[in-house]
Coordinates of C-alpha atoms (C1' of nucleotides) in Angstrom, one line a residue:
Chain G
M1 CA 80.9 -16.5 -71.3
R2 CA 83.4 -13.8 -70.6
F3 CA 82.9 -10.9 -73.0
S4 CA 86.7 -10.3 -73.0
K5 CA 87.2 -13.8 -74.5
Y6 CA 84.3 -13.7 -76.9
Y7 CA 84.1 -12.8 -80.5
L8 CA 81.5 -10.2 -80.4
P9 CA 82.3 -7.1 -82.5
T10 CA 79.5 -4.6 -81.9
L11 CA 79.1 -1.5 -84.1
K12 CA 78.2 1.9 -83.0
E13 CA 77.0 2.9 -86.4
A14 CA 75.1 0.9 -88.9
P15 CA 76.8 0.1 -92.2
S16 CA 75.3 2.1 -95.1
S17 CA 74.3 -1.0 -96.9
S18 CA 71.7 -1.8 -94.3
E19 CA 68.4 -0.3 -94.9
I20 CA 66.0 -2.1 -92.7
K21 CA 66.1 -2.6 -89.0
S22 CA 66.8 -6.3 -88.8
H23 CA 69.7 -6.0 -91.2
A24 CA 71.3 -3.0 -89.5
L25 CA 70.8 -4.5 -86.0
S26 CA 72.1 -7.9 -86.9
L27 CA 75.3 -6.3 -88.2
R28 CA 75.5 -3.9 -85.2
A29 CA 74.9 -6.5 -82.6
G30 CA 77.5 -8.7 -84.1
L31 CA 75.2 -11.5 -85.2
T32 CA 76.1 -11.6 -88.8
R33 CA 78.5 -10.2 -91.4
K34 CA 77.9 -9.9 -95.1
V35 CA 80.1 -11.7 -97.5
A36 CA 78.3 -10.8 -100.8
A37 CA 74.9 -9.8 -101.9
G38 CA 72.5 -12.0 -100.1
I39 CA 75.2 -14.1 -98.5
Y40 CA 76.0 -13.9 -94.8
V41 CA 78.2 -15.3 -92.2
Y42 CA 76.8 -16.1 -88.7
L43 CA 79.1 -15.0 -85.9
P44 CA 79.1 -16.8 -82.6
L45 CA 76.3 -14.7 -81.1
G46 CA 74.2 -15.1 -84.2
L47 CA 74.8 -18.8 -84.2
R48 CA 73.6 -19.0 -80.6
V49 CA 70.3 -17.5 -81.7
L50 CA 70.1 -19.8 -84.7
K51 CA 70.7 -22.8 -82.5
K52 CA 67.8 -21.8 -80.2
I53 CA 65.5 -21.6 -83.2
E54 CA 66.7 -24.9 -84.5
A55 CA 66.3 -26.6 -81.2
I56 CA 62.7 -25.5 -80.9
V57 CA 62.0 -26.6 -84.4
R58 CA 63.8 -29.9 -84.0
E59 CA 62.1 -30.7 -80.7
E60 CA 58.6 -30.1 -82.1
M61 CA 59.3 -32.0 -85.4
D62 CA 60.7 -35.0 -83.5
K63 CA 57.7 -34.9 -81.2
A64 CA 55.5 -35.1 -84.3
G65 CA 57.3 -38.2 -85.4
A66 CA 59.3 -36.7 -88.2
L67 CA 62.8 -38.0 -88.8
E68 CA 65.8 -35.8 -89.3
L69 CA 68.4 -36.4 -92.0
V70 CA 70.9 -34.5 -94.0
L71 CA 70.5 -34.1 -97.7
S72 CA 73.3 -33.0 -100.0
V73 CA 73.6 -29.4 -100.9
V74 CA 75.0 -30.1 -104.4
Q75 CA 72.6 -32.1 -106.4
P76 CA 72.9 -33.8 -109.8
S77 CA 70.9 -32.3 -112.7
E78 CA 69.5 -35.7 -113.6
L79 CA 66.8 -35.7 -110.9
W80 CA 65.8 -32.2 -111.8
K81 CA 65.6 -33.0 -115.4
R82 CA 63.3 -35.9 -114.6
S83 CA 60.9 -33.7 -112.6
G84 CA 61.0 -31.1 -115.3
R85 CA 62.3 -28.4 -113.0
W86 CA 65.8 -28.2 -114.5
D87 CA 64.2 -26.1 -117.3
Q88 CA 61.4 -24.6 -115.2
Y89 CA 63.5 -23.1 -112.5
G90 CA 65.3 -20.6 -114.5
P91 CA 68.2 -18.4 -113.3
E92 CA 67.1 -18.6 -109.7
M93 CA 68.8 -22.0 -109.6
F94 CA 72.5 -21.8 -109.1
R95 CA 74.0 -24.2 -111.6
L96 CA 77.6 -25.5 -111.7
K97 CA 79.6 -28.2 -113.4
D98 CA 82.1 -30.6 -112.0
R99 CA 85.5 -31.4 -113.4
N100 CA 83.9 -33.8 -115.9
Q101 CA 81.5 -31.1 -117.1
R102 CA 78.5 -32.8 -115.5
D103 CA 75.7 -30.5 -114.5
F104 CA 74.9 -29.9 -110.9
C105 CA 73.0 -27.3 -108.9
L106 CA 73.0 -25.9 -105.4
G107 CA 69.8 -27.2 -103.9
P108 CA 67.2 -24.4 -103.8
T109 CA 64.9 -27.0 -102.3
H110 CA 65.0 -30.8 -101.9
E111 CA 61.8 -32.4 -103.3
E112 CA 63.6 -34.2 -106.0
L113 CA 66.3 -35.6 -103.8
V114 CA 64.0 -36.9 -101.0
T115 CA 61.6 -38.3 -103.6
H116 CA 64.5 -40.2 -105.1
L117 CA 65.3 -41.4 -101.6
A118 CA 61.8 -42.7 -101.2
Y119 CA 62.1 -44.4 -104.5
L120 CA 65.2 -46.2 -103.3
D121 CA 64.0 -47.3 -99.9
L122 CA 60.3 -47.1 -99.3
K123 CA 58.7 -50.1 -100.9
S124 CA 55.6 -51.0 -99.0
Y125 CA 52.5 -49.3 -97.6
K126 CA 53.6 -50.8 -94.3
D127 CA 56.5 -48.3 -94.3
L128 CA 54.1 -45.4 -94.5
P129 CA 53.6 -42.6 -93.5
V130 CA 57.1 -41.3 -93.4
N131 CA 58.0 -37.6 -92.7
L132 CA 61.6 -36.7 -93.3
Y133 CA 63.2 -33.4 -92.5
Q134 CA 66.4 -31.5 -92.8
I135 CA 67.8 -28.4 -91.3
Q136 CA 70.3 -27.1 -93.8
V137 CA 71.6 -24.4 -96.0
K138 CA 69.8 -23.8 -99.3
F139 CA 70.7 -21.6 -102.1
R140 CA 68.4 -19.6 -104.4
D141 CA 70.0 -17.1 -106.7
E142 CA 67.3 -14.5 -106.2
I143 CA 66.7 -11.9 -108.9
R144 CA 67.1 -9.3 -106.3
P145 CA 68.1 -10.3 -102.7
R146 CA 66.3 -7.4 -101.2
Y147 CA 65.5 -6.4 -97.6
G148 CA 69.0 -7.4 -96.4
I149 CA 69.1 -10.5 -94.5
L150 CA 65.4 -11.3 -94.8
R151 CA 65.7 -12.4 -98.4
A152 CA 69.1 -13.9 -98.6
R153 CA 70.3 -16.1 -101.4
E154 CA 72.1 -18.5 -99.0
F155 CA 69.8 -19.3 -96.1
I156 CA 69.1 -21.9 -93.5
M157 CA 65.8 -23.7 -93.8
K158 CA 64.0 -26.6 -92.1
D159 CA 62.2 -28.6 -94.8
A160 CA 60.1 -31.7 -94.2
Y161 CA 58.7 -34.0 -96.8
S162 CA 56.0 -36.5 -96.1
F163 CA 55.2 -39.7 -98.0
C164 CA 51.7 -41.1 -97.6
R165 CA 49.5 -43.8 -99.2
D166 CA 46.8 -41.5 -100.2
E167 CA 45.1 -38.2 -99.7
K168 CA 43.5 -39.3 -96.5
E169 CA 46.7 -40.2 -94.8
L170 CA 48.3 -37.0 -96.2
D171 CA 45.5 -35.0 -94.6
T172 CA 46.3 -36.5 -91.2
V173 CA 50.0 -35.7 -91.5
Y174 CA 49.2 -32.2 -92.8
Q175 CA 47.0 -31.5 -89.9
K176 CA 49.7 -32.7 -87.5
M177 CA 52.2 -30.4 -89.2
H178 CA 49.8 -27.5 -89.0
Q179 CA 49.5 -28.0 -85.2
T180 CA 53.3 -28.5 -84.9
Y181 CA 53.9 -25.2 -86.8
K182 CA 51.6 -23.4 -84.5
R183 CA 53.4 -24.7 -81.5
I184 CA 56.7 -23.8 -82.9
T185 CA 55.7 -20.2 -83.6
E186 CA 54.2 -19.9 -80.2
R187 CA 57.3 -21.1 -78.5
L188 CA 59.3 -18.6 -80.5
G189 CA 57.4 -15.9 -78.7
L190 CA 56.4 -14.0 -81.8
E191 CA 53.1 -12.5 -82.8
Y192 CA 51.9 -14.4 -85.9
L193 CA 49.0 -15.2 -88.2
V194 CA 48.2 -18.3 -90.2
V195 CA 46.7 -17.7 -93.6
E196 CA 45.6 -19.9 -96.5
A197 CA 48.0 -19.4 -99.4
E198 CA 47.8 -19.5 -103.1
T199 CA 48.9 -22.8 -104.6
G200 CA 49.4 -21.3 -108.0
L201 CA 48.9 -22.7 -111.4
I202 CA 51.0 -25.7 -110.5
G203 CA 48.1 -26.9 -108.5
G204 CA 48.2 -28.6 -105.2
S205 CA 45.2 -28.5 -103.0
V206 CA 45.8 -26.9 -99.7
S207 CA 48.5 -24.6 -98.5
H208 CA 49.0 -22.5 -95.4
E209 CA 51.5 -19.8 -94.6
F210 CA 52.7 -18.8 -91.2
I211 CA 53.3 -15.0 -91.0
V212 CA 55.2 -13.2 -88.3
L213 CA 53.8 -9.7 -88.0
A214 CA 56.2 -6.9 -88.7
Q215 CA 56.0 -3.4 -90.0
D216 CA 58.4 -3.8 -92.8
G217 CA 57.1 -7.2 -93.9
E218 CA 56.7 -8.1 -97.5
E219 CA 53.4 -9.9 -97.1
V220 CA 50.2 -8.0 -96.8
I221 CA 47.5 -9.8 -94.8
V222 CA 43.8 -8.9 -95.0
Q223 CA 41.9 -9.4 -91.8
C224 CA 38.4 -8.8 -90.8
G225 CA 38.2 -7.6 -87.2
K226 CA 34.7 -8.8 -86.8
C227 CA 34.3 -12.3 -88.3
N228 CA 38.1 -13.2 -88.2
Y229 CA 38.3 -13.7 -92.0
L230 CA 42.0 -13.9 -92.8
A231 CA 43.9 -14.1 -96.1
K232 CA 46.8 -12.9 -98.1
Q233 CA 46.0 -9.8 -100.0
E234 CA 46.8 -11.6 -103.3
N235 CA 44.0 -14.1 -102.8
A236 CA 41.7 -12.4 -100.4
L237 CA 38.0 -12.2 -101.2
F238 CA 36.0 -9.1 -100.5
K239 CA 32.8 -7.2 -101.2
P240 CA 33.8 -4.2 -103.3
F241 CA 32.7 -0.9 -101.7
Q242 CA 29.5 0.3 -103.1
G243 CA 29.5 4.0 -102.8
L244 CA 27.5 4.8 -106.0
E245 CA 24.0 6.0 -105.7
P246 CA 21.2 3.9 -107.1
E247 CA 20.3 5.5 -110.5
K248 CA 18.1 4.9 -113.4
T249 CA 19.3 3.0 -116.3
L250 CA 20.1 5.3 -119.2
D251 CA 20.3 4.8 -122.9
L252 CA 23.4 3.5 -124.4
K253 CA 25.3 6.1 -126.3
K254 CA 28.5 6.1 -128.4
V255 CA 30.7 9.2 -127.7
H256 CA 33.8 10.6 -129.3
T257 CA 36.8 10.4 -127.0
P258 CA 39.8 11.4 -129.2
G259 CA 43.1 10.3 -127.9
A260 CA 41.7 9.0 -124.6
K261 CA 43.4 5.6 -124.4
T262 CA 44.0 5.2 -120.7
I263 CA 41.3 5.0 -118.0
E264 CA 42.6 8.2 -116.6
D265 CA 42.3 10.0 -120.0
V266 CA 38.7 8.8 -120.4
A267 CA 37.8 9.7 -116.8
E268 CA 39.1 13.2 -117.4
Y269 CA 37.7 13.6 -120.9
L270 CA 34.2 12.5 -119.9
N271 CA 34.4 13.9 -116.4
T272 CA 33.4 10.6 -115.0
P273 CA 34.8 8.9 -111.8
L274 CA 37.2 6.0 -112.4
E275 CA 34.7 3.6 -110.8
K276 CA 32.2 4.1 -113.6
I277 CA 34.7 3.1 -116.3
V278 CA 35.2 -0.5 -117.2
K279 CA 38.8 -1.4 -117.5
T280 CA 39.0 -4.2 -120.1
M281 CA 42.2 -6.0 -119.8
V282 CA 43.0 -8.0 -122.9
L283 CA 45.5 -10.8 -122.3
Q284 CA 47.0 -13.7 -124.2
G285 CA 47.3 -17.2 -122.7
E286 CA 50.1 -19.6 -123.2
D287 CA 47.6 -21.4 -125.3
K288 CA 47.7 -18.3 -127.6
K289 CA 44.0 -17.6 -127.1
I290 CA 42.8 -14.1 -126.2
Y291 CA 41.0 -13.4 -122.9
A292 CA 39.4 -10.2 -121.8
F293 CA 38.8 -9.3 -118.2
M294 CA 36.5 -6.4 -117.2
L295 CA 36.9 -4.7 -113.9
S296 CA 36.2 -1.4 -112.3
G297 CA 38.5 1.4 -113.5
D298 CA 39.9 2.2 -110.1
R299 CA 41.2 -1.4 -109.6
E300 CA 44.0 -3.5 -110.9
L301 CA 43.8 -6.9 -112.4
D302 CA 45.6 -9.6 -110.5
L303 CA 47.3 -11.7 -113.2
E304 CA 47.5 -14.7 -111.0
R305 CA 43.8 -14.8 -110.3
A306 CA 43.0 -14.2 -113.9
S307 CA 45.3 -17.0 -115.0
K308 CA 43.8 -19.4 -112.6
E309 CA 40.4 -18.7 -113.9
A310 CA 41.4 -18.9 -117.5
G311 CA 43.3 -22.1 -116.8
T312 CA 46.4 -20.9 -118.6
S313 CA 49.2 -18.5 -117.7
L314 CA 48.2 -15.1 -119.0
S315 CA 50.4 -12.2 -120.0
L316 CA 50.0 -8.8 -121.6
I317 CA 49.9 -8.6 -125.3
E318 CA 53.3 -7.5 -126.6
D319 CA 52.7 -8.0 -130.2
R320 CA 52.2 -4.5 -131.6
G321 CA 50.2 -5.7 -134.6
L322 CA 47.8 -7.7 -132.6
A323 CA 47.4 -4.9 -130.1
D324 CA 46.4 -2.5 -132.9
K325 CA 44.1 -5.1 -134.5
L326 CA 42.2 -5.4 -131.2
N327 CA 42.0 -1.6 -130.8
L328 CA 43.6 -1.7 -127.4
G329 CA 42.7 1.4 -125.5
Y330 CA 39.3 1.3 -127.1
F331 CA 38.5 -2.3 -126.6
G332 CA 35.2 -3.2 -125.1
P333 CA 32.6 -6.0 -124.7
I334 CA 30.1 -4.6 -127.2
A335 CA 30.5 -6.0 -130.7
A336 CA 33.8 -7.5 -129.7
P337 CA 35.4 -10.1 -131.9
V338 CA 33.6 -13.4 -131.2
D339 CA 36.5 -15.6 -130.4
I340 CA 37.4 -13.8 -127.2
A341 CA 36.5 -15.2 -123.8
F342 CA 35.1 -12.5 -121.5
F343 CA 35.3 -12.4 -117.7
S344 CA 33.8 -9.9 -115.3
D345 CA 35.1 -8.9 -111.9
H346 CA 32.6 -8.5 -109.1
S347 CA 33.7 -4.9 -108.8
I348 CA 31.4 -3.9 -111.7
E349 CA 28.6 -6.3 -110.8
N350 CA 26.3 -3.8 -109.1
K351 CA 27.0 -0.9 -111.3
K352 CA 24.9 0.8 -113.9
N353 CA 25.6 3.2 -116.8
L354 CA 29.2 2.3 -117.3
V355 CA 31.8 3.5 -119.8
V356 CA 33.2 0.9 -122.1
G357 CA 35.4 0.9 -125.1
A358 CA 33.6 0.9 -128.4
N359 CA 36.1 -1.2 -130.4
Q360 CA 36.7 1.7 -132.6
K361 CA 39.6 4.2 -132.4
D362 CA 38.7 7.3 -130.4
F363 CA 35.2 6.1 -129.3
H364 CA 33.7 4.8 -126.1
Y365 CA 30.2 3.9 -125.1
I366 CA 28.5 5.6 -122.1
N367 CA 25.6 4.2 -120.2
A368 CA 26.5 0.6 -120.9
N369 CA 24.8 -1.9 -118.8
H370 CA 25.8 -5.5 -118.5
C371 CA 23.3 -8.1 -119.6
R372 CA 21.3 -5.4 -121.5
D373 CA 24.2 -4.1 -123.7
F374 CA 26.8 -6.7 -123.4
N375 CA 27.4 -10.2 -122.1
P376 CA 29.6 -10.0 -118.9
G377 CA 30.8 -13.5 -119.5
R378 CA 32.0 -15.4 -116.4
W379 CA 31.9 -13.6 -113.1
G380 CA 34.7 -13.9 -110.6
S381 CA 37.2 -12.1 -108.3
F382 CA 40.1 -10.9 -110.3
T383 CA 41.3 -8.1 -108.2
S384 CA 42.8 -7.8 -104.7
P385 CA 41.1 -5.8 -101.9
K386 CA 42.4 -2.4 -101.1
K387 CA 41.7 0.1 -98.3
G388 CA 38.0 0.7 -97.9
D389 CA 36.9 -2.7 -99.1
L390 CA 34.6 -4.7 -97.0
C391 CA 34.6 -8.2 -95.7
R392 CA 32.8 -10.5 -98.0
G393 CA 31.3 -12.5 -95.2
C394 CA 30.1 -9.9 -92.8
G395 CA 30.5 -6.6 -94.5
S396 CA 32.8 -5.0 -91.9
A397 CA 35.8 -3.0 -92.9
L398 CA 38.9 -5.0 -93.8
A399 CA 42.2 -4.2 -92.0
F400 CA 45.6 -4.6 -93.7
R401 CA 48.6 -5.9 -91.8
K402 CA 52.1 -6.6 -92.8
G403 CA 54.2 -9.5 -92.0
I404 CA 57.0 -11.9 -92.9
E405 CA 56.5 -15.4 -94.1
I406 CA 58.4 -17.8 -91.9
G407 CA 56.7 -21.0 -92.6
H408 CA 54.8 -22.6 -95.5
I409 CA 53.2 -26.0 -95.6
F410 CA 51.5 -27.6 -98.5
K411 CA 50.1 -30.7 -100.0
L412 CA 52.1 -31.7 -103.0
G413 CA 50.1 -34.7 -104.1
K414 CA 51.7 -37.0 -106.6
K415 CA 53.5 -34.5 -108.8
Y416 CA 57.1 -35.5 -107.8
S417 CA 56.5 -39.1 -107.0
E418 CA 55.0 -39.7 -110.5
K419 CA 57.7 -37.9 -112.3
L420 CA 60.5 -39.6 -110.4
D421 CA 58.8 -42.9 -110.4
A422 CA 58.6 -43.2 -106.6
K423 CA 56.1 -45.9 -105.9
F424 CA 55.2 -48.3 -103.2
L425 CA 53.2 -51.5 -103.2
D426 CA 49.8 -50.9 -101.6
E427 CA 47.7 -53.4 -99.7
D428 CA 45.7 -54.2 -102.8
G429 CA 48.9 -55.4 -104.5
R430 CA 49.1 -52.4 -106.8
L431 CA 52.1 -50.1 -107.3
K432 CA 51.1 -46.5 -106.4
P433 CA 53.0 -43.2 -106.4
F434 CA 53.4 -41.6 -103.0
T435 CA 51.1 -38.8 -102.0
M436 CA 53.4 -36.1 -100.7
G437 CA 53.4 -33.1 -98.6
C438 CA 56.1 -30.5 -97.8
Y439 CA 56.6 -28.3 -94.9
G440 CA 59.2 -25.5 -94.7
I441 CA 60.4 -23.1 -92.1
G442 CA 63.0 -20.4 -92.6
I443 CA 65.4 -20.8 -89.7
S444 CA 67.6 -17.9 -90.6
R445 CA 64.7 -15.8 -91.6
I446 CA 63.1 -16.3 -88.2
M447 CA 66.1 -14.6 -86.7
S448 CA 65.6 -11.5 -88.8
A449 CA 61.8 -11.6 -88.5
A450 CA 62.1 -11.6 -84.7
I451 CA 64.4 -8.6 -84.8
E452 CA 62.1 -6.9 -87.2
Q453 CA 59.1 -7.4 -84.9
L454 CA 60.9 -6.8 -81.6
S455 CA 63.4 -4.0 -81.3
D456 CA 63.5 -0.5 -79.9
R457 CA 65.8 2.5 -80.1
G458 CA 68.4 0.8 -77.9
G459 CA 68.6 -2.3 -80.1
I460 CA 67.1 -5.8 -80.2
T461 CA 64.6 -7.0 -77.6
W462 CA 64.7 -10.7 -78.0
P463 CA 61.8 -12.9 -76.9
E464 CA 62.8 -15.1 -74.0
A465 CA 63.2 -18.1 -76.2
L466 CA 65.6 -16.6 -78.6
A467 CA 67.9 -14.4 -76.5
P468 CA 71.5 -15.6 -77.0
F469 CA 72.2 -15.0 -73.3
K470 CA 69.7 -14.7 -70.5
V471 CA 71.7 -12.5 -68.1
A472 CA 74.5 -10.0 -68.6
I473 CA 76.7 -9.2 -65.6
I474 CA 78.1 -5.6 -65.8
V475 CA 80.9 -4.5 -63.5
T476 CA 81.0 -0.8 -63.5
N477 CA 84.6 -0.4 -62.2
M478 CA 87.1 -3.0 -63.3
G479 CA 89.7 -1.4 -61.1
D480 CA 88.0 -2.4 -57.9
D481 CA 89.3 -5.8 -56.7
R482 CA 86.5 -6.3 -54.3
L483 CA 83.9 -5.8 -57.0
L484 CA 85.7 -8.1 -59.3
T485 CA 85.9 -10.9 -56.8
E486 CA 82.2 -10.7 -56.1
A487 CA 81.3 -10.5 -59.7
D488 CA 83.4 -13.6 -60.4
K489 CA 81.4 -15.3 -57.7
V490 CA 78.1 -14.2 -59.2
Y491 CA 79.2 -15.4 -62.6
Q492 CA 80.2 -18.7 -61.2
K493 CA 76.9 -19.1 -59.4
L494 CA 74.9 -18.4 -62.5
L495 CA 77.0 -20.9 -64.5
D496 CA 76.4 -23.5 -61.8
M497 CA 72.7 -22.8 -62.1
G498 CA 72.9 -23.5 -65.8
I499 CA 72.0 -19.9 -66.7
E500 CA 73.3 -18.6 -70.0
V501 CA 75.3 -15.6 -68.9
L502 CA 77.5 -13.0 -70.6
Y503 CA 80.0 -11.6 -68.1
D504 CA 81.1 -8.2 -69.3
D505 CA 84.6 -8.2 -67.8
R506 CA 86.1 -5.8 -70.3
D507 CA 88.1 -3.0 -68.9
L508 CA 85.8 -0.4 -70.4
R509 CA 83.7 2.4 -69.1
A510 CA 80.3 1.4 -67.7
G511 CA 78.3 3.3 -70.4
V512 CA 79.8 1.2 -73.2
K513 CA 78.8 -2.0 -71.4
F514 CA 75.2 -0.8 -70.8
K515 CA 74.8 0.2 -74.4
D516 CA 76.2 -3.1 -75.7
A517 CA 74.0 -5.2 -73.4
E518 CA 71.0 -3.3 -74.6
L519 CA 72.0 -3.5 -78.3
I520 CA 72.5 -7.3 -78.1
G521 CA 69.2 -7.6 -76.4
I522 CA 70.0 -9.5 -73.3
P523 CA 66.8 -9.8 -71.2
I524 CA 68.3 -9.3 -67.7
R525 CA 71.3 -7.2 -66.6
F526 CA 72.9 -7.7 -63.2
I527 CA 74.9 -4.6 -62.3
L528 CA 77.6 -4.6 -59.7
G529 CA 78.7 -1.1 -58.9
K530 CA 78.7 1.5 -56.1
N531 CA 75.4 0.2 -54.7
F532 CA 77.0 -3.1 -54.3
L533 CA 80.1 -1.7 -52.5
A534 CA 77.9 0.4 -50.3
R535 CA 75.1 -1.9 -49.4
G536 CA 75.9 -5.2 -51.0
L537 CA 73.1 -4.9 -53.5
I538 CA 73.0 -6.0 -57.1
E539 CA 70.9 -3.8 -59.5
A540 CA 68.8 -6.0 -61.7
E541 CA 67.4 -4.4 -64.8
T542 CA 65.3 -6.0 -67.5
R543 CA 65.4 -5.2 -71.2
D544 CA 61.9 -3.9 -71.0
G545 CA 62.8 -1.2 -68.5
G546 CA 62.2 -2.9 -65.1
K547 CA 64.5 -2.2 -62.2
E548 CA 65.0 -3.6 -58.8
E549 CA 67.7 -4.2 -56.2
L550 CA 68.8 -7.7 -55.1
S551 CA 70.9 -9.2 -52.4
L552 CA 73.1 -12.1 -53.5
E553 CA 70.7 -14.5 -52.0
D554 CA 67.8 -13.1 -54.0
I555 CA 69.3 -14.0 -57.4
T556 CA 67.7 -17.4 -57.5
G557 CA 64.3 -16.1 -56.7
F558 CA 64.6 -13.2 -59.1
L559 CA 65.5 -15.6 -62.0
A560 CA 62.7 -17.9 -61.1
R561 CA 60.3 -15.0 -61.3
H562 CA 61.7 -14.0 -64.7
Q563 CA 61.7 -17.5 -66.2
G564 CA 59.9 -17.4 -69.6
Chain Z
rC1 C1' 66.0 -7.8 -116.9
rG2 C1' 64.7 -2.1 -116.9
rG3 C1' 65.4 2.6 -114.0
rG4 C1' 68.1 5.4 -110.1
rA5 C1' 72.2 5.9 -106.9
rU6 C1' 76.8 4.9 -104.6
rG7 C1' 82.1 2.9 -104.5
rU8 C1' 88.0 7.3 -100.9
rA9 C1' 91.5 3.4 -94.0
rG10 C1' 87.8 -1.9 -90.4
rC11 C1' 82.9 1.4 -90.1
rG12 C1' 80.5 6.4 -91.2
rC13 C1' 81.7 10.3 -94.4
rA14 C1' 84.3 15.0 -96.8
rG15 C1' 87.3 16.2 -101.0
rC16 C1' 85.5 15.5 -107.3
rC17 C1' 81.6 20.3 -110.0
rU18 C1' 86.4 24.3 -111.2
rG19 C1' 92.7 18.5 -112.4
rG20 C1' 98.2 20.9 -109.4
rU21 C1' 101.7 20.3 -102.2
rU22 C1' 102.6 14.8 -98.4
rA23 C1' 94.4 12.7 -99.6
rG24 C1' 91.4 14.6 -95.0
rC25 C1' 87.7 14.3 -90.7
rG26 C1' 84.7 11.3 -86.9
rC27 C1' 84.3 6.4 -84.8
rG28 C1' 87.2 2.1 -84.1
rC29 C1' 92.4 0.0 -83.4
rA30 C1' 97.8 0.2 -80.7
rG31 C1' 100.9 2.9 -76.9
rC32 C1' 101.2 6.5 -72.8
rG33 C1' 98.6 9.6 -69.3
rU34 C1' 94.2 11.6 -67.0
rU35 C1' 89.3 9.6 -66.2
rC36 C1' 85.6 5.8 -64.5
rG37 C1' 77.3 4.6 -63.6
rG38 C1' 74.4 5.3 -69.7
rG39 C1' 79.0 4.8 -76.4
rA40 C1' 85.1 10.1 -71.7
rC41 C1' 89.5 13.4 -72.7
rG42 C1' 94.7 14.6 -74.1
rC43 C1' 99.1 13.3 -76.6
rU44 C1' 101.6 9.8 -80.0
rG45 C1' 101.0 6.1 -83.7
rA46 C1' 99.6 2.1 -87.2
rG47 C1' 96.3 1.7 -91.2
rG48 C1' 94.7 4.0 -98.4
rC49 C1' 96.4 0.2 -105.8
rC50 C1' 90.7 7.0 -103.9
rG51 C1' 86.4 -0.3 -106.8
rG52 C1' 89.2 -2.3 -111.6
rG53 C1' 90.9 -1.4 -116.6
rG54 C1' 91.7 1.9 -120.5
rG55 C1' 92.1 7.0 -122.2
rU56 C1' 92.8 12.6 -122.1
rU57 C1' 96.8 15.7 -119.9
rC58 C1' 103.2 18.1 -118.3
rA59 C1' 99.9 16.4 -114.2
rA60 C1' 93.9 12.4 -112.6
rA61 C1' 90.6 10.6 -106.3
rU62 C1' 89.0 14.8 -109.5
rC63 C1' 87.6 14.9 -116.8
rC64 C1' 86.1 10.8 -120.7
rC65 C1' 85.0 5.5 -122.1
rC66 C1' 84.4 0.4 -120.6
rC67 C1' 83.9 -3.2 -116.8
rC68 C1' 82.8 -4.8 -111.8
rA69 C1' 80.6 -4.5 -107.1
rU70 C1' 76.9 -2.8 -103.7
rC71 C1' 72.2 -0.5 -102.4
rC72 C1' 67.2 1.3 -103.7
rC73 C1' 62.8 1.2 -106.9
rG74 C1' 60.3 -1.4 -110.7
rA75 C1' 59.2 -5.6 -113.7
rC76 C1' 51.5 -2.9 -112.5
rC77 C1' 48.4 -2.8 -116.8
rA78 C1' 44.9 -0.5 -122.1

RNA sequence: CGGGAUGUAGCGCAGCCUGGUUAGCGCGCAGCGUUCGGGACGCUGAGGCCGGGGGUUCAAAUCCCCCCAUCCCGACCA
């Protein structure tokens, strides 16, 4: 491609709307342009990168026996009403009406649609398993499309949906997808981790996330350097740090703590460390029942974990009257109202002589000991690990790493097939709902994740597999006919070799061309300038700082050596 | 949805507090000239509903009210 004929508007300065690297660089390097909040256009150079990502994903999916199709972006409300998600989804789903006032939505995902497809066409166990995938635009009207291009509302995703006879068959397909995803991420050339993910209240059995490591990533991964334990912070298990001295069990005592409602107040008033105070979180479930969770005062309750344990979605008590009735702020496990279910986090398990609320305004107990003074209820892990916590398995220090989720695979089970009546006739002559799995990869997100992981002061440093062009030819003086003639020849030669080359034939000063090539992140630069005129040598520079001089004949060898 | 901030030329910004010439600067863009190896220089020029609406005033980019858009933080706690 000749630069002079290309649509590649680079920017010297980053637009003010771009806060994070990947966003700023994708605008500066002429990959994307913003149309509205969370909505972007892909310019020719950006599209080249997207297509590389797509090609890798497509190749590996095809190799795994999955079948590509295109599903509609606009979907009728009917299917969503049947699955129950028309109401569940909330404002994140972009809804619209057609001219006849019928309800539609822009597909935020396509489970309903493919399941409907399976209902129409998959009739027998002999047709199974089937794994269908699409690479398409999806739309989610995010509450807040933050982090620029990373969390866009309109985005390109590869989603695959598998239909199996039973759990066993699903497991085989799932394992295959797991392997396929690893291969894809490796081919992309990005550093990544695979973690088990939370399936949430909705259920589902197994789920894995593929995380590309990056400093500004939204996901926090907990990793044990010693035994390789790996999990998302939100569902990681750990051994709470035990820095407290062994001590004698003291006598329970009720103390006056006027006005001390928060943990911090109590700690200050009693001059006690936070870790010695039991934080008792009182929550209400969707079932209207009250649940109390006890944890160390220096920790925070994870509502998701608590909800999972309680078996109902929990939320803070907002009813003022109820809050007063329960003496919130002074609530505790000793002589608490009987109809409350208690849970205790492992963070208080090995502690003695704790402070708890006395269920009476302005009073707390000190030297409370579980089992002796109160029933701890059910033990569990209701908090997330933080700095200083230890690996549950081996006791080593846990490390925290940040990353960006680019892929997510999970076993869906029969949720959608049952609701949408998608059944097949099994060998035993019975009609059974499909056992489903679904496997997503954020195509457009990979582009920004790659930039986020790989860039330097000069711009993007694409991995080999994603670079939009492999070689940039830079002619330092466009006024010199001899140089131009030779550069044209080199360009033609590279084209003949099938190398993706960007020939910077613009009549600009050399410095501009150097900066642009660097910004765009082209791995190899061939420079034709005074060295060429004097000695017939091309300067070959790599994006990572390597430099050498080549004769025309050396080009082939050089490229062979720098083949990814 | 709550909080904070910002909207002035394609991009980055100043001007606004304290209302008053023809609204500026840098980059970019067009023309001419000089330059020509790491984002050159000079001259000339094009390009603005000062986010939108309403109000105050003799007079509004500037003061007041409403709306919209964009960005950031939060939706985390006894």
